[in-house]
Tab-separated table of C-alpha atoms and ligand atoms in Angstrom:
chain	number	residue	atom	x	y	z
Q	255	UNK	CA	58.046	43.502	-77.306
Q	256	UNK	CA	59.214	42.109	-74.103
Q	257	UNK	CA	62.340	40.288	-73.930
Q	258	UNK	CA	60.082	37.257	-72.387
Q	259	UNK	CA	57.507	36.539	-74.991
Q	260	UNK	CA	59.028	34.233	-76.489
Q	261	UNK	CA	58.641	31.987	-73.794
Q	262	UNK	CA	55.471	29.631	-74.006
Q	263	UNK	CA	53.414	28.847	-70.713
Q	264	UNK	CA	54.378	24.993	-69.924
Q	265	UNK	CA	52.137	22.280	-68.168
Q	266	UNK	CA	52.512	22.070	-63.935
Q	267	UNK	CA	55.423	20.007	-62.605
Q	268	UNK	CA	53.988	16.488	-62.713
Q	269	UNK	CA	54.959	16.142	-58.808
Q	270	UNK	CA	55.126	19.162	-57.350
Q	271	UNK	CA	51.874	20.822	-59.742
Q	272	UNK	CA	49.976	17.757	-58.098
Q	273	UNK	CA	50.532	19.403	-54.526
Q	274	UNK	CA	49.478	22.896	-56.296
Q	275	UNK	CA	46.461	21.151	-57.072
Q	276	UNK	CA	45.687	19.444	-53.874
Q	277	UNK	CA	45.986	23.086	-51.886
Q	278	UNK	CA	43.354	24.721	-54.382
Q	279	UNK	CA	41.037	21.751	-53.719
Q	280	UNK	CA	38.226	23.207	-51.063
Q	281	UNK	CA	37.208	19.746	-50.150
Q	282	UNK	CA	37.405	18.687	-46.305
Q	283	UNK	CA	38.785	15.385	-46.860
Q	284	UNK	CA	40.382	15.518	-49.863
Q	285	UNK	CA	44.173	13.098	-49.824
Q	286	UNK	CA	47.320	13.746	-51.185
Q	287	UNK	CA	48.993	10.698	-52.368
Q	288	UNK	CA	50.843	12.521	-54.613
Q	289	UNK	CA	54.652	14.116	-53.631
Q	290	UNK	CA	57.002	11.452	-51.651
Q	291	UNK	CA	56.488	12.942	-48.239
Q	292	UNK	CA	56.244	10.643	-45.077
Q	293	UNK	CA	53.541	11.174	-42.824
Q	294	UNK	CA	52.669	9.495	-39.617
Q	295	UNK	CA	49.933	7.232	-38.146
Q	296	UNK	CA	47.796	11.109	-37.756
Q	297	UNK	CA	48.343	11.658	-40.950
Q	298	UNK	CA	51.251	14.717	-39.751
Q	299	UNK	CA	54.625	15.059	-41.278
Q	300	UNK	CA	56.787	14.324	-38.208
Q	301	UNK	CA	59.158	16.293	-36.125
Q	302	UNK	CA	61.551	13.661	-36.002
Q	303	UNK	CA	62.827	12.895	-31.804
Q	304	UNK	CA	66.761	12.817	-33.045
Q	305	UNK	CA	66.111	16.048	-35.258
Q	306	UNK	CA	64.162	17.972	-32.105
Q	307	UNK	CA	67.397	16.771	-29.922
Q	308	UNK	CA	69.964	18.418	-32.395
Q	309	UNK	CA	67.942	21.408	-33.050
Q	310	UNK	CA	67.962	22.156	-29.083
Q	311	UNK	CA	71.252	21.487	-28.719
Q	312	UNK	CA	71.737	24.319	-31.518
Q	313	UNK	CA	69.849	26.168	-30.360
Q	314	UNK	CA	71.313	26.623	-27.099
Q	315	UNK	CA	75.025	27.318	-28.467
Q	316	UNK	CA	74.131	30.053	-30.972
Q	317	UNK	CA	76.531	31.158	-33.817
Q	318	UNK	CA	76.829	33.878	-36.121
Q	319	UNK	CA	75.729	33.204	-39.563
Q	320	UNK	CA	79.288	32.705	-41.452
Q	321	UNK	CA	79.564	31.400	-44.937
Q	322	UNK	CA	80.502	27.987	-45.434
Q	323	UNK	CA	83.229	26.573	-47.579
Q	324	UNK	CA	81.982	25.415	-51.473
Q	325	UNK	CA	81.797	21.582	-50.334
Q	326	UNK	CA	79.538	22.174	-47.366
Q	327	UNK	CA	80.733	21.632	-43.721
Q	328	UNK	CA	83.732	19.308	-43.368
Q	329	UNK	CA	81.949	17.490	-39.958
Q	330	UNK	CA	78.552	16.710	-42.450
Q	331	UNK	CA	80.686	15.639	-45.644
Q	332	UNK	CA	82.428	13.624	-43.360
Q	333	UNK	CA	79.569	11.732	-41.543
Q	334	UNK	CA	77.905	11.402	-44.669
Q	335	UNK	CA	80.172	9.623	-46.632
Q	336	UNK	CA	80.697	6.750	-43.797
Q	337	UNK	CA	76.901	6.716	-44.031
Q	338	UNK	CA	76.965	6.375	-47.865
Q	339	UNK	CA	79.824	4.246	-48.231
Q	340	UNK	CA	80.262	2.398	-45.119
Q	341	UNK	CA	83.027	4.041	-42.441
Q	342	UNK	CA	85.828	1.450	-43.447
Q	343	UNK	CA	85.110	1.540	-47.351
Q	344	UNK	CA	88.182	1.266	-49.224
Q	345	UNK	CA	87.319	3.742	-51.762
Q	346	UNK	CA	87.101	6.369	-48.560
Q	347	UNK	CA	90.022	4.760	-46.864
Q	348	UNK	CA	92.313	5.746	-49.769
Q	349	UNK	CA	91.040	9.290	-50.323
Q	350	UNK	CA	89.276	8.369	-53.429
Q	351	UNK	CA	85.542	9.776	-52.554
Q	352	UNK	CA	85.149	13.638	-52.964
Q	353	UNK	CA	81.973	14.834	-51.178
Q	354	UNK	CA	79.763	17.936	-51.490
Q	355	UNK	CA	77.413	18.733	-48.876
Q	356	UNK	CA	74.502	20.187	-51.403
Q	357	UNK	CA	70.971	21.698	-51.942
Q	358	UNK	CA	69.066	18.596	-51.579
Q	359	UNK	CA	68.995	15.511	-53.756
Q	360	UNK	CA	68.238	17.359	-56.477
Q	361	UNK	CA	71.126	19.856	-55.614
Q	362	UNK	CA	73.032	16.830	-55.606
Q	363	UNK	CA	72.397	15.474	-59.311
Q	364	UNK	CA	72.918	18.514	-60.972
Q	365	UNK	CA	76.141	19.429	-59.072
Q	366	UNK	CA	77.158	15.775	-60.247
Q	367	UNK	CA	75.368	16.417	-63.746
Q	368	UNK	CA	77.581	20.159	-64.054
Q	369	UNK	CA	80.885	17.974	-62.712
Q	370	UNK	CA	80.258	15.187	-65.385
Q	371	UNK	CA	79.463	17.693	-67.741
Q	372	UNK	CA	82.966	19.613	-67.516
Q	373	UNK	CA	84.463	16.163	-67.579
Q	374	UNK	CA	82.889	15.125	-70.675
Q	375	UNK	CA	80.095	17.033	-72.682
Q	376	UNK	CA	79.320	15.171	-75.581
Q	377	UNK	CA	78.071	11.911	-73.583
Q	378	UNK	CA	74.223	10.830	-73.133
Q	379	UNK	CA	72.387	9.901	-70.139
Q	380	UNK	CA	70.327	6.817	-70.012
Q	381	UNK	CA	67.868	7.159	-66.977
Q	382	UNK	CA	65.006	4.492	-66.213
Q	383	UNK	CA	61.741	4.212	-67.949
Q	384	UNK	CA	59.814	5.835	-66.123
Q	385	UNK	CA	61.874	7.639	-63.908
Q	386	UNK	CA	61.523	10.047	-61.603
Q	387	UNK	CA	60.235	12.648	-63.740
Q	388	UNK	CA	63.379	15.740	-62.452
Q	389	UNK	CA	65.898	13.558	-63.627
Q	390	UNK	CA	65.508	13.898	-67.381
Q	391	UNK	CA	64.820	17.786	-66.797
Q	392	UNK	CA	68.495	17.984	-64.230
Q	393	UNK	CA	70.301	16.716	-66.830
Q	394	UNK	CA	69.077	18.422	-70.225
Q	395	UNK	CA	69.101	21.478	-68.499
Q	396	UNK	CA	72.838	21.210	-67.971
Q	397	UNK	CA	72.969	20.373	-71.496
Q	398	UNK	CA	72.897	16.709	-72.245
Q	399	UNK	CA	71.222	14.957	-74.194
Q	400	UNK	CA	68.978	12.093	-72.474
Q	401	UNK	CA	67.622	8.497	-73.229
Q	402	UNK	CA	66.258	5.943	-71.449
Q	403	UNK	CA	66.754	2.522	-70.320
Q	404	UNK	CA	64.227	-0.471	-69.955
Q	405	UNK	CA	63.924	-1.080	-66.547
Q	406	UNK	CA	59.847	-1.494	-65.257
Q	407	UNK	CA	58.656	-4.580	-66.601
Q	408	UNK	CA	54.703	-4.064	-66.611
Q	409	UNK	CA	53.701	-7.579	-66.667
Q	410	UNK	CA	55.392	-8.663	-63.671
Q	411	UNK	CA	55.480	-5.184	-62.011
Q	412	UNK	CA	59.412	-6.192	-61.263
Q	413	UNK	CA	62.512	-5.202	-62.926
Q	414	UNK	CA	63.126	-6.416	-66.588
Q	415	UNK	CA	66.431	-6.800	-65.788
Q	416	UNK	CA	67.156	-8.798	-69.392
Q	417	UNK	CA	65.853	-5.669	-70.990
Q	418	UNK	CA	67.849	-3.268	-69.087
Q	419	UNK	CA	71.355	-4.977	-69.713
Q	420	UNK	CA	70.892	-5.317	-73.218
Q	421	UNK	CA	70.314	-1.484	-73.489
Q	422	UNK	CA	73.493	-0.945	-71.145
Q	423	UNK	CA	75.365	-3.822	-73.649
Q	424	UNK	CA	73.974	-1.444	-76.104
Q	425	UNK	CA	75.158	2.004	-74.779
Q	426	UNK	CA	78.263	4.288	-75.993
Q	427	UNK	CA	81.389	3.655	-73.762
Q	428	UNK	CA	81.152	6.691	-71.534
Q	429	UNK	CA	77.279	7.185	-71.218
Q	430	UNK	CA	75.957	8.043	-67.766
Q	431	UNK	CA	73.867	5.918	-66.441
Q	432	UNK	CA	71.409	7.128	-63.957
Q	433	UNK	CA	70.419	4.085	-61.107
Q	434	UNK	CA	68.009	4.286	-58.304
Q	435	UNK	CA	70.180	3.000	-55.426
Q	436	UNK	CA	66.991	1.652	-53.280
Q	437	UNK	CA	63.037	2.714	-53.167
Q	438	UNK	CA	62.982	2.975	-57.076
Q	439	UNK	CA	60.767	6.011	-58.073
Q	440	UNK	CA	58.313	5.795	-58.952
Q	441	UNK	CA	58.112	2.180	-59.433
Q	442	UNK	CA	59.343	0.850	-55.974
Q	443	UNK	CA	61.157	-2.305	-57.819
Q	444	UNK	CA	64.146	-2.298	-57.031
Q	445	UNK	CA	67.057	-4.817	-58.398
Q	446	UNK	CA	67.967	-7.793	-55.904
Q	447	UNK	CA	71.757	-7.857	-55.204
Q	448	UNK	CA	72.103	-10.789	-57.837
Q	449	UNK	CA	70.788	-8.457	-60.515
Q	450	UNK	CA	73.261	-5.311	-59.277
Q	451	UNK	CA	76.289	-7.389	-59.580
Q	452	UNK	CA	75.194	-8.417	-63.040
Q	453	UNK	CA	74.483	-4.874	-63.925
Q	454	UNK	CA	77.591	-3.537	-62.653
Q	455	UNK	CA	79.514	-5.503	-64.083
Q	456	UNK	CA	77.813	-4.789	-67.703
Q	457	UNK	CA	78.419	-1.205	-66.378
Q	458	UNK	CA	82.321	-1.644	-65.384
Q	459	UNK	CA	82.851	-3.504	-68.689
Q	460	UNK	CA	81.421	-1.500	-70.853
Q	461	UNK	CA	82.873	2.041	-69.507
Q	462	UNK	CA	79.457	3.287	-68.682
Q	463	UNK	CA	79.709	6.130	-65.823
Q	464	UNK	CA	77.191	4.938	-62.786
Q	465	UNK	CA	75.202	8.178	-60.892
Q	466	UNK	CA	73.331	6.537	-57.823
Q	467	UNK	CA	70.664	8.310	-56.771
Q	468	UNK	CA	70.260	7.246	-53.207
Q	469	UNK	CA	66.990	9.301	-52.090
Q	470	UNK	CA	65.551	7.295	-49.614
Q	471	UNK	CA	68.201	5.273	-47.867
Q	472	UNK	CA	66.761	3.521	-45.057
Q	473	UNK	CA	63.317	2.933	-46.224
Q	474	UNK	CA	63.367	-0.053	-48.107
Q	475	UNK	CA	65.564	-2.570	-46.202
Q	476	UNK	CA	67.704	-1.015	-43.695
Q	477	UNK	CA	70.439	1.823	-43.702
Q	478	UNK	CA	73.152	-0.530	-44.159
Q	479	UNK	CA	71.347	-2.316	-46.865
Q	480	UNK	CA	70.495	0.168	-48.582
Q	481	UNK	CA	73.734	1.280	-49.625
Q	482	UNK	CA	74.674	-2.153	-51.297
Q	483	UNK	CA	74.728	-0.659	-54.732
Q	484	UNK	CA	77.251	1.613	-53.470
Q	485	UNK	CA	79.337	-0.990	-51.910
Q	486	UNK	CA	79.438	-3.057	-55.189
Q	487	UNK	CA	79.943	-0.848	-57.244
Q	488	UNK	CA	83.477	-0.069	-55.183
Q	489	UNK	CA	84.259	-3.575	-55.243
Q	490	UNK	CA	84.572	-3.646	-58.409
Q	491	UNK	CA	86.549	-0.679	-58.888
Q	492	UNK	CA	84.098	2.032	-60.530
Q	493	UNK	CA	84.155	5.504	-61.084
Q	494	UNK	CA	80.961	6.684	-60.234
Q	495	UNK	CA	78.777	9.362	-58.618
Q	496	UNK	CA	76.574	9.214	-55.932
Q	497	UNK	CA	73.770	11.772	-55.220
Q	498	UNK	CA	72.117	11.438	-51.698
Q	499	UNK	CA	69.302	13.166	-49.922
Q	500	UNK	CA	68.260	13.578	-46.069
Q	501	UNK	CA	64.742	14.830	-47.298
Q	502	UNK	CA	63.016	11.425	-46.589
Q	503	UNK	CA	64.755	9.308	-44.037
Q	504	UNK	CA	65.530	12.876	-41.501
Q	505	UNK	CA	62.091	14.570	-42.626
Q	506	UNK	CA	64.424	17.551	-43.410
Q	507	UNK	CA	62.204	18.434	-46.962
Q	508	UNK	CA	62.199	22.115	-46.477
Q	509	UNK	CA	65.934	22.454	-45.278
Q	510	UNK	CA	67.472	21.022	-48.522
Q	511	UNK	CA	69.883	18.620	-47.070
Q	512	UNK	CA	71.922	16.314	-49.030
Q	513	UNK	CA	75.126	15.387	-50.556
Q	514	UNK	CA	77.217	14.217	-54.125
Q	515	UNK	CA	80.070	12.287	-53.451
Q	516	UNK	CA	82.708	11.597	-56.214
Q	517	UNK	CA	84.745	8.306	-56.414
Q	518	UNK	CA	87.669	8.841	-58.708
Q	519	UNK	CA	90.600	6.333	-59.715
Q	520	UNK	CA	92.609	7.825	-57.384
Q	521	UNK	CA	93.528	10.250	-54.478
Q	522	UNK	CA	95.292	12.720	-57.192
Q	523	UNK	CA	92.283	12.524	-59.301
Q	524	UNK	CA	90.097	13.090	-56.522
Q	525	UNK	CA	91.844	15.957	-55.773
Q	526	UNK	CA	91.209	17.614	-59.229
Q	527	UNK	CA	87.722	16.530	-59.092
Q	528	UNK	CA	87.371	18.556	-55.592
Q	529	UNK	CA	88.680	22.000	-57.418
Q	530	UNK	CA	86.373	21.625	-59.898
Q	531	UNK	CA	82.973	20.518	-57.682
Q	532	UNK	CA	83.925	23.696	-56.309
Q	533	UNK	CA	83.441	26.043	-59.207
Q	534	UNK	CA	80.233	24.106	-60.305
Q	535	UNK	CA	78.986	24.954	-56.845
Q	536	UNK	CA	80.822	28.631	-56.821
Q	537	UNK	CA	79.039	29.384	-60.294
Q	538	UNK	CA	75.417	27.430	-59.003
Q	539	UNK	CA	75.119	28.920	-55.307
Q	540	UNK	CA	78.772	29.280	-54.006
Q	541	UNK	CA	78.175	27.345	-50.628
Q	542	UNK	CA	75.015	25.967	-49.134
Q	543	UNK	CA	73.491	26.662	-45.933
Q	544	UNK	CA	74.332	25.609	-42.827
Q	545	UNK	CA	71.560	25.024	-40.092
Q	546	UNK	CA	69.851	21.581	-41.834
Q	547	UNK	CA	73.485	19.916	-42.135
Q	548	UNK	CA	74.210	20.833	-38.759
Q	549	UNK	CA	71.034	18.810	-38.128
Q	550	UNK	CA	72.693	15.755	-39.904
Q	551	UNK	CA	75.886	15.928	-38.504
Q	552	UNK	CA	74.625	16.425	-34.854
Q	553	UNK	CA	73.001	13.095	-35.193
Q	554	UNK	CA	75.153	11.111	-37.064
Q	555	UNK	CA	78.422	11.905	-35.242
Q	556	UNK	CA	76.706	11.617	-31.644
Q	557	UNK	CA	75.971	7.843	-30.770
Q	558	UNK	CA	72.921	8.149	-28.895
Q	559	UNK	CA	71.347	10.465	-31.644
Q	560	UNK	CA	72.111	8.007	-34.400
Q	561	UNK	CA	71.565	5.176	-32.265
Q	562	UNK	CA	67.801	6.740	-32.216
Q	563	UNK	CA	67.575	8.057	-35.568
Q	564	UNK	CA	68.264	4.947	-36.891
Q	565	UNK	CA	65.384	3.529	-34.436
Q	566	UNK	CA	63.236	6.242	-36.275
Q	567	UNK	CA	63.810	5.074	-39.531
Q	568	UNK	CA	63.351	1.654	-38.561
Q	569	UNK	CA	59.469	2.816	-37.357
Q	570	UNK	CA	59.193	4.404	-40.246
Q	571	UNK	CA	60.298	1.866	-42.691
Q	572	UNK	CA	58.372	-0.380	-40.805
Q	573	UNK	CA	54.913	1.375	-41.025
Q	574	UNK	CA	55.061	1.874	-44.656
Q	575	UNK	CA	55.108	-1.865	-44.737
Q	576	UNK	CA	52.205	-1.998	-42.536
Q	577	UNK	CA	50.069	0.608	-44.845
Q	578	UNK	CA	51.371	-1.602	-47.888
Q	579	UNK	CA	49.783	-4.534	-46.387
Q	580	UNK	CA	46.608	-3.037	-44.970
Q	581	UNK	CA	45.842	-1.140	-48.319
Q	582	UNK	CA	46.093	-4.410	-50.433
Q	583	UNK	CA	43.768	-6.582	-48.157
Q	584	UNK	CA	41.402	-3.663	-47.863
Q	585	UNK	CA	41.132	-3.642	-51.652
Q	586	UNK	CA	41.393	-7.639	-52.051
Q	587	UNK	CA	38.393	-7.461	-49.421
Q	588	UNK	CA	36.521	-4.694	-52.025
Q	589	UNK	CA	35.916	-6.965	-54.711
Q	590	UNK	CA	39.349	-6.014	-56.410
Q	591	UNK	CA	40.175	-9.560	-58.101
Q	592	UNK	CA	43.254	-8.518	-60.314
Q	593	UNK	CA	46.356	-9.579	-58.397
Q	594	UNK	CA	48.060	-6.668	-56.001
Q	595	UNK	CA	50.922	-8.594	-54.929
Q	596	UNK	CA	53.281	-5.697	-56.139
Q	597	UNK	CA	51.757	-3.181	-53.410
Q	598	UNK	CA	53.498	-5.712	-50.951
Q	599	UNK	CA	56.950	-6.439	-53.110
Q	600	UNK	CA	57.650	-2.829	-53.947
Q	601	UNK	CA	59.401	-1.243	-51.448
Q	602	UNK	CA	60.317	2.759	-50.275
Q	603	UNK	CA	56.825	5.282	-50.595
Q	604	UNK	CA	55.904	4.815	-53.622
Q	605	UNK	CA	53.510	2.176	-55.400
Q	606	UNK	CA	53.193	2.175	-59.142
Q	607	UNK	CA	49.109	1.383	-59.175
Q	608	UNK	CA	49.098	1.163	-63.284
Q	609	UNK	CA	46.007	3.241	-62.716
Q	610	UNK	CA	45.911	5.201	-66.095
Q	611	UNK	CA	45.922	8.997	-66.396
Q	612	UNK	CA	41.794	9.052	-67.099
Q	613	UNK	CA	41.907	6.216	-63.640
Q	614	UNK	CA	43.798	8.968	-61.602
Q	615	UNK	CA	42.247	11.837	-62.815
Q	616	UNK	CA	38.744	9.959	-61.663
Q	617	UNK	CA	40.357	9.603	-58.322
Q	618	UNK	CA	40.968	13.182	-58.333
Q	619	UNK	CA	38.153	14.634	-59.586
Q	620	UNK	CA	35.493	12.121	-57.678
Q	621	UNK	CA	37.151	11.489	-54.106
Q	622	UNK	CA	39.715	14.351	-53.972
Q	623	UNK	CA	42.816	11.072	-53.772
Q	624	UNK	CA	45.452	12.765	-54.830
Q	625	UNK	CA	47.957	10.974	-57.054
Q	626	UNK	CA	50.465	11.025	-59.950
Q	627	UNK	CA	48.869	10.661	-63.534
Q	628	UNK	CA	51.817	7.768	-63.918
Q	629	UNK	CA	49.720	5.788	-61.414
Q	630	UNK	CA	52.054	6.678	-58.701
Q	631	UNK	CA	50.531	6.589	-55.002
Q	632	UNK	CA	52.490	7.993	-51.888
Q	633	UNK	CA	51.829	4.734	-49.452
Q	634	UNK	CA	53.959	6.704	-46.975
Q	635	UNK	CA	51.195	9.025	-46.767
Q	636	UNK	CA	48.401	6.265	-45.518
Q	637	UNK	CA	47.048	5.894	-42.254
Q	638	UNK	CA	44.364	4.499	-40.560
Q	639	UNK	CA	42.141	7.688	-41.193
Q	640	UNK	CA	42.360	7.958	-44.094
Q	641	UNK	CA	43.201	4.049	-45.502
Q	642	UNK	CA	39.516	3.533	-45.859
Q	643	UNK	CA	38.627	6.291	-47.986
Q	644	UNK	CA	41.422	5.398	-50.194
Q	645	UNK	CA	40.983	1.886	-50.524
Q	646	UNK	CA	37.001	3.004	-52.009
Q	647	UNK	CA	38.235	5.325	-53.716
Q	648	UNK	CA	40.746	3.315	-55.718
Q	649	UNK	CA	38.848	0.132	-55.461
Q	650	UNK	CA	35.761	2.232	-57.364
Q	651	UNK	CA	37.774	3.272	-60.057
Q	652	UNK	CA	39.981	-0.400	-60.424
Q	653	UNK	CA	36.656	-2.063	-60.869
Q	654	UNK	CA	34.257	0.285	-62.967
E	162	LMR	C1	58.857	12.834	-55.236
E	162	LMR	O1	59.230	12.114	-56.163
E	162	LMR	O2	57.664	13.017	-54.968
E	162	LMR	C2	59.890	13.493	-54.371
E	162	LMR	O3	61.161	13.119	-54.747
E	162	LMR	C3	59.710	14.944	-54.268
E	162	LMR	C4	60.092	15.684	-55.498
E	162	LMR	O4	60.840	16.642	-55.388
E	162	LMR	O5	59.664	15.318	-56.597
């Protein structure tokens, strides 16, 4: 009897099992629509022109390999937080955000989830219905129980923002609540500033605990926009966590690049909540690695390179938009009569098709279009060779 066989075999990850998929498919043209990856107009993941500056630059001052401190390099952490915060927040100007350089966004939300889990154990976590599908697994596997909120409103494809306050009204005093700061996944609706301050302030009120997960900064209005959630929810005086990602908006998927910053009541508080990050990270990984943040903080802390990332994510931002718009007319112009406004309101990669499970798997299994069984579709992996296949493809199975 092997100390394993207990354990049952469990269904694919529903994102990354999609990609498994996709690489055992044989067929020439097959399309993956499926994982949140940004390609460009040939249909490549791009070597972005601020990341190829930085890397040369590293490259030609080599270093030994030295460990890095718990919290990450004290240059990135730095950098990041003006990015995440703004440089003159007043949350950072009184040395009340704590940040973590971390594995990823996903490093990121379950270095916040083990922090918040010391803090206080016996609290749930409301996350989005639907949500990205790792959230719910992050935080039960660091031991909470989790719930959701309402938050997609399928006849409108928007936000049911009455829906989701009333469940926040409804929640236990000290719940965490899980928010998509921009580019909601995998819906793409995202709250308009109106409907954050209302929701903050049911958040503040009630003594909810806010964890913004800010994945895509950058790709849904701007990198300043982005970040108003953040800014809010300092103005009116929050405790909350913050989980961001350089993944998306630096193309840095495989280098696991991100941060969790911390915003306690005060600088004595966030002192206390630095000691303790660090055993969360000691006991996870001990200290991340070091070439992908010196990436980041390359770029951000030289003017030119963030002057031209920032250029970068503009293009980017902006030819998602252009895909949006392009794959709606070329299904309006199929014969597609239902109304596909929402491909052009939702913003960030994703677009929530309410294609069913049997829809997608059609998609699949007929033209090799690979997306989520939710009815998510990567439109940051269109472009003009492939647009037409999709739009056939998806047109086909939206009308018969
Ligand atoms: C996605 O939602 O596709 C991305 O965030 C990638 C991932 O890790 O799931």
């Amino acid at each position: 009897m092997s100390v394993f066989s207990s354990l049952l075999p469990v269904p694919a990850d529903p994102i990354l099992g999609v990609t498994e998929a996709f690489n055992a498919d044989p067929h020439p043209d097959k399309i993956n629509l499926g994982v949140g990856v940004y390609t460009d107009q040939t249909g490549v993941l791009p070597l972005m022109d601020c990341v190829r500056a930085a890397e040369q630059d590293i490259a030609a001052h080599p270093r030994a390999h030295a460990y890095l401190p718990q919290e990450g390099m004290a240059a990135y952490d730095d950098a990041v937080q003006q990015l995440v915060f703004g440089e003159s927040s007043p949350a950072r100007l009184a040395g009340r955000v704590v940040t973590a350089q971390t594995l990823g966004g996903t490093g990121a939300l379950r270095v916040g989830a083990g922090l918040l889990r010391l803090a206080n154990p016996q609290v749930t976590v409301l996350i989005s219905s639907p949500s990205w599908e790792n959230h719910r697994l992050i935080f039960e596997r660091t031991g909470f129980a989790v719930e959701e909120y309402r938050y997609y409103d399928q006849g409108t494809g928007g936000v049911d923002v009455d829906g989701m306050v009333a469940d926040l009204e409804a929640a236990d005093p000290g719940s965490i609540v899980v928010l998509h700061g921009c580019c909601h996944n995998p819906t793409g609706s995202d709250l308009t500033a109106e409907q954050w301050d209302r929701v903050i302030e049911v958040l503040v009120r009630r003594g909810l605990v806010p964890f913004v997960d800010l994945a895509y900064q950058g790709l849904s209005q701007g990198l300043v926009e982005d970040r108003y959630a953040v800014e809010a929810l300092v103005r009116a005086d929050a405790c909350f966590v913050v989980a961001n990602s350089f993944s998306k908006n630096f193309g840095l998927y495989g280098e696991r690049v991100g941060a969790v910053h911390f915003v306690a009541a005060s600088s004595d508080e966030a002192a206390r909540v630095r000691s303790q990050a660090k055993t969360v990270i000691r006991s996870l990984y001990s200290s991340p690695s070091t070439y992908g943040a010196a990436i980041v903080a390359r770029v951000l802390t030289t003017a030119e390179l963030a002057a031209l990332w920032e250029q970068e994510v503009d293009g980017m931002r902006g030819r998602i938009k252009q895909m949006r718009a392009e794959f709606r007319s070329g299904l309006e112009a199929a014969g597609v009569t239902q109304d596909l406004s929402y491909i052009t309101t939702q913003a960030g990669m994703f677009s929530y098709s309410g294609l069913s499970p049997r829809q997608m798997m059609r998609l699949r299994e007929q033209f090799h279009v690979y997306g989520l069984d939710s009815g998510r579709l990567c439109v940051a992996a269109l472009n003009p060779g492939n647009l037409d296949r999709v739009i056939e493809a998806v047109a086909a199975v939206m009308t018969s």
